PDB file of C-alpha atoms and ligand atoms in Angstrom:
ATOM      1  CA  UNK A   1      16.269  15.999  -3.843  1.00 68.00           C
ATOM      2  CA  UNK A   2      18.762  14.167  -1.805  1.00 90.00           C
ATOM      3  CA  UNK A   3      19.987  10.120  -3.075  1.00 95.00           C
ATOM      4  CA  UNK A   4      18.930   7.959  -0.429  1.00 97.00           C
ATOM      5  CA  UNK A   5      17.047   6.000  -2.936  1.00 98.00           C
ATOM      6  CA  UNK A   6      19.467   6.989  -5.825  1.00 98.00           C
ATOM      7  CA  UNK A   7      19.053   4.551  -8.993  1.00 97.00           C
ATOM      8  CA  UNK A   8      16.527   2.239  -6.695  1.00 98.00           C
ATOM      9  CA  UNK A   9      13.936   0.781  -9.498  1.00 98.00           C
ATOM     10  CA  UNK A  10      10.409   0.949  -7.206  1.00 99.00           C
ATOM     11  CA  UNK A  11       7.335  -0.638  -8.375  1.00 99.00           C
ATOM     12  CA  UNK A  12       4.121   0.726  -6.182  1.00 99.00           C
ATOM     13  CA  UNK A  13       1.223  -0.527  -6.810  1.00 99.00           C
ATOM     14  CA  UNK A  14      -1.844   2.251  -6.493  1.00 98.00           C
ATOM     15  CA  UNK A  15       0.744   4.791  -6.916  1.00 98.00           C
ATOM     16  CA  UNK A  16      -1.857   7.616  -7.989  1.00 98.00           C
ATOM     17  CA  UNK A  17      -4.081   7.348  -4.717  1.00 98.00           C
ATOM     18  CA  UNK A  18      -4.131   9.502  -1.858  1.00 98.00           C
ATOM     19  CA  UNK A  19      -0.834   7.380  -0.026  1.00 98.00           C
ATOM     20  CA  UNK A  20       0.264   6.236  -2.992  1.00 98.00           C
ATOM     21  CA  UNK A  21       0.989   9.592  -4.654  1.00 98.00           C
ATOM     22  CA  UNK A  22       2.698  10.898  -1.293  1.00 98.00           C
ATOM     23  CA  UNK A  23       4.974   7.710  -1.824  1.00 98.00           C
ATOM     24  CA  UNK A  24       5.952   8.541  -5.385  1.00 98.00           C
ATOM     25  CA  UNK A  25       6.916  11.613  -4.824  1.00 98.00           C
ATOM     26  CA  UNK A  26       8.820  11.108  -1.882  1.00 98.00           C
ATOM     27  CA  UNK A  27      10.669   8.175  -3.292  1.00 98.00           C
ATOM     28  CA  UNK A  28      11.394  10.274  -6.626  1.00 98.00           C
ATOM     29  CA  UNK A  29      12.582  12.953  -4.696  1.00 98.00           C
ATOM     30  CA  UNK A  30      14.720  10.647  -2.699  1.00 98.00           C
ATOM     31  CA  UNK A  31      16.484   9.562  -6.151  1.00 98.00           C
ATOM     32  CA  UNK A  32      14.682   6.487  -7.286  1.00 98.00           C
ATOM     33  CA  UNK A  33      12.900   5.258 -10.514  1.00 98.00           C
ATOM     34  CA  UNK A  34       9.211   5.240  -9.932  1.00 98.00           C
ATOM     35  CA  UNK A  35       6.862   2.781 -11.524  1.00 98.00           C
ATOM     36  CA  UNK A  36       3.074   3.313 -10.794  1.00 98.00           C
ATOM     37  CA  UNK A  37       1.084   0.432 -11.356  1.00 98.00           C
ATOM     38  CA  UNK A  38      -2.295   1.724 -11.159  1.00 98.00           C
ATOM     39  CA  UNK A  39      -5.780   1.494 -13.072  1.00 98.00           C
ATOM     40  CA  UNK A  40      -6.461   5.024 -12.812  1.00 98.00           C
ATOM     41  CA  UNK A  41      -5.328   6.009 -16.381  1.00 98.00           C
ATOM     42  CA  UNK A  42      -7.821   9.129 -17.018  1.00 98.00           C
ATOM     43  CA  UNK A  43      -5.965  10.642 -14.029  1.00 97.00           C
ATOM     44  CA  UNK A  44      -2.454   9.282 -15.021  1.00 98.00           C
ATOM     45  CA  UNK A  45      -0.967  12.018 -16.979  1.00 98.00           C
ATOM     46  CA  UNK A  46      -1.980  14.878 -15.214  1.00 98.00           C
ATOM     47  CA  UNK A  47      -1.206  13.338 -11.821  1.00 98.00           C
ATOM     48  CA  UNK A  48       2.320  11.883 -13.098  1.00 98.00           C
ATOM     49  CA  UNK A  49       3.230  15.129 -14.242  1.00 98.00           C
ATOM     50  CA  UNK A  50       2.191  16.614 -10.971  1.00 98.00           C
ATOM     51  CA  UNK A  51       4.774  14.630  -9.186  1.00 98.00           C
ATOM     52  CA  UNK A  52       8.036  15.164 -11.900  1.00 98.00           C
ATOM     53  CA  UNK A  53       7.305  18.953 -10.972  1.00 98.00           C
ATOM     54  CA  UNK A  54       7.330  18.048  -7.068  1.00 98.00           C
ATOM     55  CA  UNK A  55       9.983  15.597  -6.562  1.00 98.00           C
ATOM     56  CA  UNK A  56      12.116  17.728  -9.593  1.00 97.00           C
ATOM     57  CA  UNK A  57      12.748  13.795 -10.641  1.00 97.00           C
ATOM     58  CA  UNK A  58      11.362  13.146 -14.327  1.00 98.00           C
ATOM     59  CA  UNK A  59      12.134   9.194 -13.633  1.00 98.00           C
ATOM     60  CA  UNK A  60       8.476   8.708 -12.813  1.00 98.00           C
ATOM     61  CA  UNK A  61       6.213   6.065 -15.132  1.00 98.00           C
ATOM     62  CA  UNK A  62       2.626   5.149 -15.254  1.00 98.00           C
ATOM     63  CA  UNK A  63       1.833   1.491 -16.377  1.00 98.00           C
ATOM     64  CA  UNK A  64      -1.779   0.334 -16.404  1.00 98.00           C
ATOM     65  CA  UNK A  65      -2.053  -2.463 -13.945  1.00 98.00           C
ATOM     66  CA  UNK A  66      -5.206  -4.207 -12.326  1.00 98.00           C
ATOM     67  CA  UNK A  67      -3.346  -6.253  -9.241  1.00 98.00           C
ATOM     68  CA  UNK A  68      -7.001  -8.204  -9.570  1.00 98.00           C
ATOM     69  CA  UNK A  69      -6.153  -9.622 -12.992  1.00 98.00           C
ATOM     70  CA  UNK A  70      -3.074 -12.032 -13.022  1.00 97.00           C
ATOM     71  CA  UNK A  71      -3.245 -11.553 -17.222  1.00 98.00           C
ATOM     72  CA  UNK A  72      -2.946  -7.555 -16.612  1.00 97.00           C
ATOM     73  CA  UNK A  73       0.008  -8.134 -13.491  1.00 98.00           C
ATOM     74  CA  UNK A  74       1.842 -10.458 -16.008  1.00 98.00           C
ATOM     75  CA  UNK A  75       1.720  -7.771 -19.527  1.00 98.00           C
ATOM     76  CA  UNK A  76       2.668  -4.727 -17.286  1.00 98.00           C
ATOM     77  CA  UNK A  77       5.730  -6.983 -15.309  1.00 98.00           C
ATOM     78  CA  UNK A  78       7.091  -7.909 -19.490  1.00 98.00           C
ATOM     79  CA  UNK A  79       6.512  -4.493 -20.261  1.00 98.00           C
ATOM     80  CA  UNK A  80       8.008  -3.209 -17.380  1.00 98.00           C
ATOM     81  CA  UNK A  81      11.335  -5.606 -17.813  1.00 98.00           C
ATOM     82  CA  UNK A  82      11.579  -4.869 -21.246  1.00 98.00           C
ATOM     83  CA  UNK A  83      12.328  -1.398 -20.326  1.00 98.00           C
ATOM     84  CA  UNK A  84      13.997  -1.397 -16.657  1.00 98.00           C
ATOM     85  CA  UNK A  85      15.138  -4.921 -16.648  1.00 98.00           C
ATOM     86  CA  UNK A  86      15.500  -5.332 -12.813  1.00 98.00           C
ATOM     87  CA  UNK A  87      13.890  -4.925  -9.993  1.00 98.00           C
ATOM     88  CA  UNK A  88      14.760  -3.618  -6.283  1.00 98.00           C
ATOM     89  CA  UNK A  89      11.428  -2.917  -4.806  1.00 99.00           C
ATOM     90  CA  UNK A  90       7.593  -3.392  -4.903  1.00 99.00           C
ATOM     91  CA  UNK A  91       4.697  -1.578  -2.666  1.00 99.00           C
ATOM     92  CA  UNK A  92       1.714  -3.124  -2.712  1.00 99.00           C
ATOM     93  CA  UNK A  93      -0.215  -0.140  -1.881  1.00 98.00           C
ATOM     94  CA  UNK A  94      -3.254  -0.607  -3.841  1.00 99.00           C
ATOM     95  CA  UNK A  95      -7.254  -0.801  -2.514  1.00 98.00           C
ATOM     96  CA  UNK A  96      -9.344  -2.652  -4.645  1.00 98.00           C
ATOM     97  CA  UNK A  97     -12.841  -3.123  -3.546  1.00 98.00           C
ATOM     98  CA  UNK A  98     -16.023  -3.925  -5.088  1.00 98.00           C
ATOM     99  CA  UNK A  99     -19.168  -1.676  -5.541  1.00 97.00           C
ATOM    100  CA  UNK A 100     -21.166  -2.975  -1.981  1.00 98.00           C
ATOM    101  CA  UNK A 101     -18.068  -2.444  -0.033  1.00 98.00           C
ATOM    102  CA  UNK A 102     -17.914  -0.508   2.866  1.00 96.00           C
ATOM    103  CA  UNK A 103     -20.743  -1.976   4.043  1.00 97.00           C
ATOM    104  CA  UNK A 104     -22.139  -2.809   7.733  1.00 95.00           C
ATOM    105  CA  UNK A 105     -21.435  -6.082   9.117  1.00 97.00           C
ATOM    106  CA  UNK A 106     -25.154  -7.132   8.715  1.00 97.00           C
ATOM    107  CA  UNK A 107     -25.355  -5.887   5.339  1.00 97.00           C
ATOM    108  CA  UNK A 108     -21.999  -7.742   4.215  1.00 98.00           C
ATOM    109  CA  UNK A 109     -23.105 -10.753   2.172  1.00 98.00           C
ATOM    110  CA  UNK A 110     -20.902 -14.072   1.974  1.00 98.00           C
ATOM    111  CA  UNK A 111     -20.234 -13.023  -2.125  1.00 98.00           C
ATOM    112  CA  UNK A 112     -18.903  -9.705  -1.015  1.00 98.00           C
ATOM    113  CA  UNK A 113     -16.709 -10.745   1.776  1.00 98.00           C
ATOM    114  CA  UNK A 114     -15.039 -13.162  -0.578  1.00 98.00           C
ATOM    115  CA  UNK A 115     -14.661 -10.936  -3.610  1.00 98.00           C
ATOM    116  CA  UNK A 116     -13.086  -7.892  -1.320  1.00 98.00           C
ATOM    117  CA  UNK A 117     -10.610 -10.678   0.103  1.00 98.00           C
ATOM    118  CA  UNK A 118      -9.741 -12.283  -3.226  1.00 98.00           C
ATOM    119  CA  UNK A 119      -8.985  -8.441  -4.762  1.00 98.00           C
ATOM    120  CA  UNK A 120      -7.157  -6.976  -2.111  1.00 98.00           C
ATOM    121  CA  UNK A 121      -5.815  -9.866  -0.034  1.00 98.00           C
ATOM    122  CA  UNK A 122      -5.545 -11.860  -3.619  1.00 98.00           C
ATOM    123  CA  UNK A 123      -4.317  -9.081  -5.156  1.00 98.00           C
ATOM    124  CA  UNK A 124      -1.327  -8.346  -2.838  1.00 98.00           C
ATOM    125  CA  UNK A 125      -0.727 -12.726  -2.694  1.00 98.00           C
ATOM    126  CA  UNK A 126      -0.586 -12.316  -6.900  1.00 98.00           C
ATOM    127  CA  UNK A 127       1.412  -9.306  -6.940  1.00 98.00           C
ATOM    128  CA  UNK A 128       3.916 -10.097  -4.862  1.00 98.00           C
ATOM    129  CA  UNK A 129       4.464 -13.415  -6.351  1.00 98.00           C
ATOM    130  CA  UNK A 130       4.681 -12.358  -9.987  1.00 98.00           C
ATOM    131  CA  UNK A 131       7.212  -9.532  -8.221  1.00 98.00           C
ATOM    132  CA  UNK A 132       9.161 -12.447  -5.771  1.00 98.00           C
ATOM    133  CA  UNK A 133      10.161 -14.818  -8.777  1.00 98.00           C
ATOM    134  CA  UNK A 134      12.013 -11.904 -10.784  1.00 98.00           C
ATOM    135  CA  UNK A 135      13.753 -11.226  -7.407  1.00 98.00           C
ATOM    136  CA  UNK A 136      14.318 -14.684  -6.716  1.00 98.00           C
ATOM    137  CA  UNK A 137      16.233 -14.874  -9.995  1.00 98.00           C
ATOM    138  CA  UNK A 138      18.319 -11.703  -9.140  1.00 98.00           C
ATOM    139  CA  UNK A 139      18.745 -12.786  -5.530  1.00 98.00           C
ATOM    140  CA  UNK A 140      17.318  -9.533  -4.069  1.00 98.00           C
ATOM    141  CA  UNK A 141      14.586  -7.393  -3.602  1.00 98.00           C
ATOM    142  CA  UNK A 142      12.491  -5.774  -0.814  1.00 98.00           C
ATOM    143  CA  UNK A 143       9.030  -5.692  -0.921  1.00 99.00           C
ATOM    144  CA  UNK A 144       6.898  -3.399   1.453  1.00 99.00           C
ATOM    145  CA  UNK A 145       3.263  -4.383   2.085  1.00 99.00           C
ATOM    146  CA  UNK A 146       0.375  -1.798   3.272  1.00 99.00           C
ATOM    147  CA  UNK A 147      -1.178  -3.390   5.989  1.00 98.00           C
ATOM    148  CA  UNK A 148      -3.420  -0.922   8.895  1.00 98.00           C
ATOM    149  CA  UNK A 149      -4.102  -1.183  12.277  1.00 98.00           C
ATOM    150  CA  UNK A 150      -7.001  -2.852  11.496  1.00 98.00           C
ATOM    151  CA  UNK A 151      -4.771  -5.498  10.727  1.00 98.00           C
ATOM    152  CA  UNK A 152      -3.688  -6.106  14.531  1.00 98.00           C
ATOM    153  CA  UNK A 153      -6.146  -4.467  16.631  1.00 97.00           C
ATOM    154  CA  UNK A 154     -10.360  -4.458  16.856  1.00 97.00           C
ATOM    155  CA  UNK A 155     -12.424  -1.398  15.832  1.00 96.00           C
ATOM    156  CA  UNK A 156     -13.655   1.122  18.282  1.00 93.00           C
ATOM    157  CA  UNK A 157     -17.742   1.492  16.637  1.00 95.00           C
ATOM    158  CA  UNK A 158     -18.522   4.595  18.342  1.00 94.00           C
ATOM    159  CA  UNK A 159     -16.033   6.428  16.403  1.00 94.00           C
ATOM    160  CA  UNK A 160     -18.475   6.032  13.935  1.00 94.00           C
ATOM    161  CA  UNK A 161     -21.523   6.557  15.166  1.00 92.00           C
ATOM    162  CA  UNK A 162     -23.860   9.120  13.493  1.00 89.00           C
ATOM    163  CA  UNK A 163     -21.675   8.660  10.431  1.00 92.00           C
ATOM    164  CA  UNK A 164     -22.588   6.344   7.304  1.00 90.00           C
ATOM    165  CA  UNK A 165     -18.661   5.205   7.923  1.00 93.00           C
ATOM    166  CA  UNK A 166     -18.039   1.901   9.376  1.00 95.00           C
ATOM    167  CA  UNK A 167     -14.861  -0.038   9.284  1.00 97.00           C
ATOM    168  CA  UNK A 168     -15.668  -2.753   7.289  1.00 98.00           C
ATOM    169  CA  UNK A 169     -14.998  -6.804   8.170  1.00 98.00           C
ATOM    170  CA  UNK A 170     -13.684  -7.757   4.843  1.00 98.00           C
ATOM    171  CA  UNK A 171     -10.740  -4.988   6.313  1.00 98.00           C
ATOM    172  CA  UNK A 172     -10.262  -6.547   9.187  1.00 98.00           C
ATOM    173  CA  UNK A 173      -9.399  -9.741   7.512  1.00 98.00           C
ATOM    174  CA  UNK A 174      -7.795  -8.774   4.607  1.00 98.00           C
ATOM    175  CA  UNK A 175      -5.330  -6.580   6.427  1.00 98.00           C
ATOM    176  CA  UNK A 176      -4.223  -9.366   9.172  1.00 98.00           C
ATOM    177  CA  UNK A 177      -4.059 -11.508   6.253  1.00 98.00           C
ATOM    178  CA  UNK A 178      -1.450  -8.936   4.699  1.00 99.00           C
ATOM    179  CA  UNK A 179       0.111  -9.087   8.331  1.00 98.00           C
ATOM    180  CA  UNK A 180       0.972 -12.954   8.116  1.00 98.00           C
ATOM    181  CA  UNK A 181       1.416 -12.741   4.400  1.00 98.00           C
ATOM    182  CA  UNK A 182       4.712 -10.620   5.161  1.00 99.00           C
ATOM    183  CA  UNK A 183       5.952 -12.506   8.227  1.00 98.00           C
ATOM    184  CA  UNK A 184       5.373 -16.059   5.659  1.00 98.00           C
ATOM    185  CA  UNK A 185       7.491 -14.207   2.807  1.00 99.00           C
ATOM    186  CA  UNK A 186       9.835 -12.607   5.053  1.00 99.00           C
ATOM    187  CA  UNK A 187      10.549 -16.105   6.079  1.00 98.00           C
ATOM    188  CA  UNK A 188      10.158 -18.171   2.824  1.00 98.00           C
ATOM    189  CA  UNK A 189      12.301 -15.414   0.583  1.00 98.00           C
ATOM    190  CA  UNK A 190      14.994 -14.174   3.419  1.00 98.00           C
ATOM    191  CA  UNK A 191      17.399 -17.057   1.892  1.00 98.00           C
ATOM    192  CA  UNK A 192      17.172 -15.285  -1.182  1.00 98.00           C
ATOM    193  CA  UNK A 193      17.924 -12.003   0.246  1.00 98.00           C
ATOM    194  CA  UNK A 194      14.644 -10.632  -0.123  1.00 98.00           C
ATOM    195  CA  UNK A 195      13.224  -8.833   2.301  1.00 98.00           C
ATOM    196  CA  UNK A 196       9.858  -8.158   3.155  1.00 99.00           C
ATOM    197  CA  UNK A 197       8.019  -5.721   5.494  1.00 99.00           C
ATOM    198  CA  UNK A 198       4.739  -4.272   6.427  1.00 99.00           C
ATOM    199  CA  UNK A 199       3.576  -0.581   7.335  1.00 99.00           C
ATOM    200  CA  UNK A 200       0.036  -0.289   9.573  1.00 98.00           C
ATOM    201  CA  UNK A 201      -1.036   3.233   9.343  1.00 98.00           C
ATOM    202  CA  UNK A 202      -3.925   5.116  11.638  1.00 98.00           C
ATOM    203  CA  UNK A 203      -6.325   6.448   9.675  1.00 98.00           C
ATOM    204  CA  UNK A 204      -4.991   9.510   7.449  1.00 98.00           C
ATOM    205  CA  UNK A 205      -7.241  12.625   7.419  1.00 98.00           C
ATOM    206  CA  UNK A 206      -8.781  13.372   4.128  1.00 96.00           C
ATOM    207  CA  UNK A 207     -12.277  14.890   4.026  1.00 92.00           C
ATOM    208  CA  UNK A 208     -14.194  12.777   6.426  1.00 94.00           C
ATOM    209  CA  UNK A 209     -17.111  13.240   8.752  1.00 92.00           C
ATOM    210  CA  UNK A 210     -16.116  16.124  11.107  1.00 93.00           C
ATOM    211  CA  UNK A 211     -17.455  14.185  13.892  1.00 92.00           C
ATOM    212  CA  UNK A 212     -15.628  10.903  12.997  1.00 94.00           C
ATOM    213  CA  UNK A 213     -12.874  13.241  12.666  1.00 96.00           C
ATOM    214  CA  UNK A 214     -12.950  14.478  16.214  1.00 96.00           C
ATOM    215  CA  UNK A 215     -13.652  11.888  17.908  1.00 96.00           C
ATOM    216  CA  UNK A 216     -10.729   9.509  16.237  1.00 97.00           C
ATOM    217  CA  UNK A 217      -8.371  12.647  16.828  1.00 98.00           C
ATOM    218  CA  UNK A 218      -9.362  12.737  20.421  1.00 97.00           C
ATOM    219  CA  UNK A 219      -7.843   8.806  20.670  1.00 96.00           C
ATOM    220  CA  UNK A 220      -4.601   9.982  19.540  1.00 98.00           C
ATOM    221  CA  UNK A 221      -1.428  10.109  21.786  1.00 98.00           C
ATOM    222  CA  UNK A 222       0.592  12.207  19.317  1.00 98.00           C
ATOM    223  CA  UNK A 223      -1.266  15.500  18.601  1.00 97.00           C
ATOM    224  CA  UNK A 224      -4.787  14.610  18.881  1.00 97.00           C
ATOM    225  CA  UNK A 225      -4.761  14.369  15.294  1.00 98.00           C
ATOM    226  CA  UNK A 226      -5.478  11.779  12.323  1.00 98.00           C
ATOM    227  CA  UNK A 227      -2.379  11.062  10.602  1.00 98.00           C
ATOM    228  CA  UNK A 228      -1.041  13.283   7.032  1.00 98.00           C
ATOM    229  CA  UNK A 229       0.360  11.286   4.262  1.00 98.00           C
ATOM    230  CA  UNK A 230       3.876  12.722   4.954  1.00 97.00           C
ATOM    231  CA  UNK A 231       3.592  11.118   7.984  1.00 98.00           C
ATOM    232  CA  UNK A 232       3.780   7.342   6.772  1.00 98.00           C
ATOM    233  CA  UNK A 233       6.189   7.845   3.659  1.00 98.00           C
ATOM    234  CA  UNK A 234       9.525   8.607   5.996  1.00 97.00           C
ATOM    235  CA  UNK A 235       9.153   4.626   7.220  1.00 98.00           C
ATOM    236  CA  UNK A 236       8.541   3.817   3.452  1.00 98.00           C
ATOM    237  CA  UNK A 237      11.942   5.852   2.957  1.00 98.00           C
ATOM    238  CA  UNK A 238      13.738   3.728   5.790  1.00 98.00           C
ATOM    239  CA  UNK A 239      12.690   0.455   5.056  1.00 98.00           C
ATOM    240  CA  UNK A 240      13.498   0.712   1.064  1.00 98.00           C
ATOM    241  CA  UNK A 241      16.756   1.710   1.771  1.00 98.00           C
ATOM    242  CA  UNK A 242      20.159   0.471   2.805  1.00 97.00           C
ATOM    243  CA  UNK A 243      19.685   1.802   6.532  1.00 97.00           C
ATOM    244  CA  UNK A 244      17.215  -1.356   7.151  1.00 98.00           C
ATOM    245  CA  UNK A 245      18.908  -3.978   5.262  1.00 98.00           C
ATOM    246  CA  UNK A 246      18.516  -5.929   8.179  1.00 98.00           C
ATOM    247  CA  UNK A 247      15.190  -5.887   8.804  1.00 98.00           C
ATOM    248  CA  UNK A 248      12.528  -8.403   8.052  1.00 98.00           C
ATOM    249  CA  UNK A 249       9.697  -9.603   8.627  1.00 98.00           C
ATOM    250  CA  UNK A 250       8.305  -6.216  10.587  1.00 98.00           C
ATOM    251  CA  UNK A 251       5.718  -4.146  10.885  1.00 98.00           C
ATOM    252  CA  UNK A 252       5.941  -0.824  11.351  1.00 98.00           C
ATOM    253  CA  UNK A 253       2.691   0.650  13.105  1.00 98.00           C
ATOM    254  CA  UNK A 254       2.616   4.314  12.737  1.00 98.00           C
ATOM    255  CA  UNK A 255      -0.580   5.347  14.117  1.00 98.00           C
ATOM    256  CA  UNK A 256       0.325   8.343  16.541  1.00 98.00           C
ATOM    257  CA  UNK A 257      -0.555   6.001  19.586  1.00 98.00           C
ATOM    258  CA  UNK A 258      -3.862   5.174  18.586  1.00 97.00           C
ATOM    259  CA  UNK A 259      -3.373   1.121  19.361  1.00 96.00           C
ATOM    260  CA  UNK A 260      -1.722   1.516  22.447  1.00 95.00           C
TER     261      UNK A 260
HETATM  262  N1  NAD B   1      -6.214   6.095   3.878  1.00 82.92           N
HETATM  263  C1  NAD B   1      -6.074   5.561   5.095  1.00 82.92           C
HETATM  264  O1  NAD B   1      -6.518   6.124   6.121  1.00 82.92           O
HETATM  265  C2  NAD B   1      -5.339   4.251   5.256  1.00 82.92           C
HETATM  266  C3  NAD B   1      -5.037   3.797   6.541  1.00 82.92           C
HETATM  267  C4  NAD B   1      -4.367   2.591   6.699  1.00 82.92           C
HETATM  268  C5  NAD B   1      -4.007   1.865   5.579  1.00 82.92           C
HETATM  269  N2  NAD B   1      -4.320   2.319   4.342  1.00 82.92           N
HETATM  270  C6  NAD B   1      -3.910   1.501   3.196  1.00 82.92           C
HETATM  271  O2  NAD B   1      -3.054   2.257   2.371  1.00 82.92           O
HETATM  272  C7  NAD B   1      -3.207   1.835   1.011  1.00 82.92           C
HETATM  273  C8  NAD B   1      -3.536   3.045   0.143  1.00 82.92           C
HETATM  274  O3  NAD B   1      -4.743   3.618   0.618  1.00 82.92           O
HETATM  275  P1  NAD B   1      -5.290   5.026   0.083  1.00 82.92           P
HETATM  276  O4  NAD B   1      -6.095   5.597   1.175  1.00 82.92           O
HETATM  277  O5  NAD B   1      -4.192   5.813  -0.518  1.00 82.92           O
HETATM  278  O6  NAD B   1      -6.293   4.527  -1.061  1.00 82.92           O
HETATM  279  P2  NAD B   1      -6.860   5.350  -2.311  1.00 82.92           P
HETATM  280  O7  NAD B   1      -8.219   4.801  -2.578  1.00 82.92           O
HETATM  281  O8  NAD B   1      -6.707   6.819  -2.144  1.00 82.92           O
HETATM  282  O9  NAD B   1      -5.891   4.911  -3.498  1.00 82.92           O
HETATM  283  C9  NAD B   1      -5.866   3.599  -3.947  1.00 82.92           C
HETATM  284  C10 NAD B   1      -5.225   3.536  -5.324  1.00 82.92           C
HETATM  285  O10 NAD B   1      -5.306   2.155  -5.736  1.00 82.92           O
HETATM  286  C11 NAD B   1      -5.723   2.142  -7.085  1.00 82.92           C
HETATM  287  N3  NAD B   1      -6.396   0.864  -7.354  1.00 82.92           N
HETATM  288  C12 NAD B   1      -7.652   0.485  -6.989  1.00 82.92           C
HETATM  289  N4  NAD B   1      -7.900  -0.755  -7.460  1.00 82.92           N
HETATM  290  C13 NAD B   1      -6.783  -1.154  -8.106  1.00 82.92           C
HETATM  291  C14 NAD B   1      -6.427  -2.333  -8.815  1.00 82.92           C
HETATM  292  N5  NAD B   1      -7.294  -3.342  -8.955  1.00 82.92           N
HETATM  293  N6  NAD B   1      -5.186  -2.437  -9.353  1.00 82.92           N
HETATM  294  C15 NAD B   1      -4.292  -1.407  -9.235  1.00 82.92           C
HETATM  295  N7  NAD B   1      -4.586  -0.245  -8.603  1.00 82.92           N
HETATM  296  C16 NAD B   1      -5.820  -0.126  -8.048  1.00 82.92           C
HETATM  297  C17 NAD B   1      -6.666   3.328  -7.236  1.00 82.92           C
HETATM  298  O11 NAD B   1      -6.820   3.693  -8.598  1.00 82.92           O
HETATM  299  C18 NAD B   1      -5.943   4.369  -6.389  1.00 82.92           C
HETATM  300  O12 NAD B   1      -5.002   5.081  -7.168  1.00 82.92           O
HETATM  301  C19 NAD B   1      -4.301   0.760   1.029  1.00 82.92           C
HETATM  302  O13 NAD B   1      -3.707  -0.512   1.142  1.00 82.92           O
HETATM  303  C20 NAD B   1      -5.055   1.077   2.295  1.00 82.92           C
HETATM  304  O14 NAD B   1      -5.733  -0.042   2.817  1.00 82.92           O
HETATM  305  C21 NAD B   1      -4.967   3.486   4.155  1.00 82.92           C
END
């Protein structure tokens, strides 16, 4: 455990996923206070407890939080003030989506598109706001948004060919949306010395398509490989501490090359 993050209160949002667990742990091994806001809560306990033992940091909480639902954003924030008070950082790290996403472009109806876009996209805008206005009052905070290189840059399709993967539009749009959305709040909360930043990973290797695997991999600068989760959470590390309290506005593409 080392104190980089020592005493750092750190809301993230999806915090039991496959990214967002990495990012607990790390930052609760790093020192901090780890809130998970997350609607996972069969899975809570057992995956909390999972992380005290790795990080060897017991400062890890589970509140039940729906980042689609302003009613459930606004209980878990007066919960969550009634027992740590302030605030240094959020991650909106979540991924809501409906039941028909992940969908091919001629199979995405209008109703879908705008339901993925008000969860996720919506989600992060709601979030970040409810978040922003206890910072304002302190006059800090940092908030780190997950964007994706889908964000910036346009599919390659025959990655996923002979799959039943796609990379869906609602994506594409939600995460450039998430791209401007931290340049706007960089620039509309800097004065309050709040900072705000993005992260686009590549795609992170899980238990996908062997062929989609491959043929991704083979795109790669950096190993021919599809990224790990430890591979994202060091520029979590760096831009939630003191080290890049200049920084603003960015967005940190860590993608192995891929984009290039
Ligand atoms: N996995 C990748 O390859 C990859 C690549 C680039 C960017 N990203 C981004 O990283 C972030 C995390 O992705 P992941 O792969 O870990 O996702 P994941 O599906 O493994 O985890 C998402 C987490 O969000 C939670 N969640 C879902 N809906 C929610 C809601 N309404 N309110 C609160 N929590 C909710 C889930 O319970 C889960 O714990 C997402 O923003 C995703 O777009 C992922």
């Amino acid at each position: 455990m080392s104190n980089y993050l020592l005493d750092k209160k750190i809301i993230i949002s999806g915090g039991l996923g496959l990214i967002g667990t990495k990012f607990v742990e790390v930052c609760a091994s790093c020192g901090a206070y780890v809130t998970i806001a997350d609607i996972n809560i069969d899975m809570s306990n057992s995956i909390v407890d999972n992380l005290k033992e790795k990080s060897g940091n017991h400062n890890i909480f589970f509140q039940y939080c729906d980042i689609t639902d302003p009613d459930t954003i606004n209980e878990f924030l007066s919960t969550y003030t009634k027992k740590h008070h302030t605030v240094d950082a959020l991650v909106n790290n979540a991924y809501p989506r409906n039941r028909n996403y992940g969908r091919k472009f001629e199979d995405v109806t209008y109703e879908d598109f705008c339901q993925n876009l008000s969860m996720h996209l919506g989600g992060y805008f709601y979030m970040s706001k409810a978040v922003a206005l206890m910072m304002m009052k302190q006059r800090c905070g940092n908030i780190v948004n997950m964007a994706s290189i889908y964000g910036f840059s346009a599919p390659r399709f025959d990655i996923y060919r002979g799959t039943n993967m796609t990379m869906p539009i609602e994506y594409a749009a939600i995460k450039g949306g998430i791209i401007s959305l931290t340049k706007y709040l960089a620039s509309y909360l800097g004065e309050y010395n709040i900072r705000v930043n993005a992260i686009s990973p590549g795609g992170v290797e899980t238990n996908q398509n062997e062929s989609f695997i491959k043929k991704y991999s083979s795109r790669v600068l950096l190993g021919n490989r599809m990224a790990q989760t430890e591979d994202i959470s060091g520029a979590l590390i760096f831009l939630l501490g003191d080290h890049s309290k200049y920084i603003t506005g960015h967005n940190i593409i860590i993608d192995g090359g891929w984009s290039l």
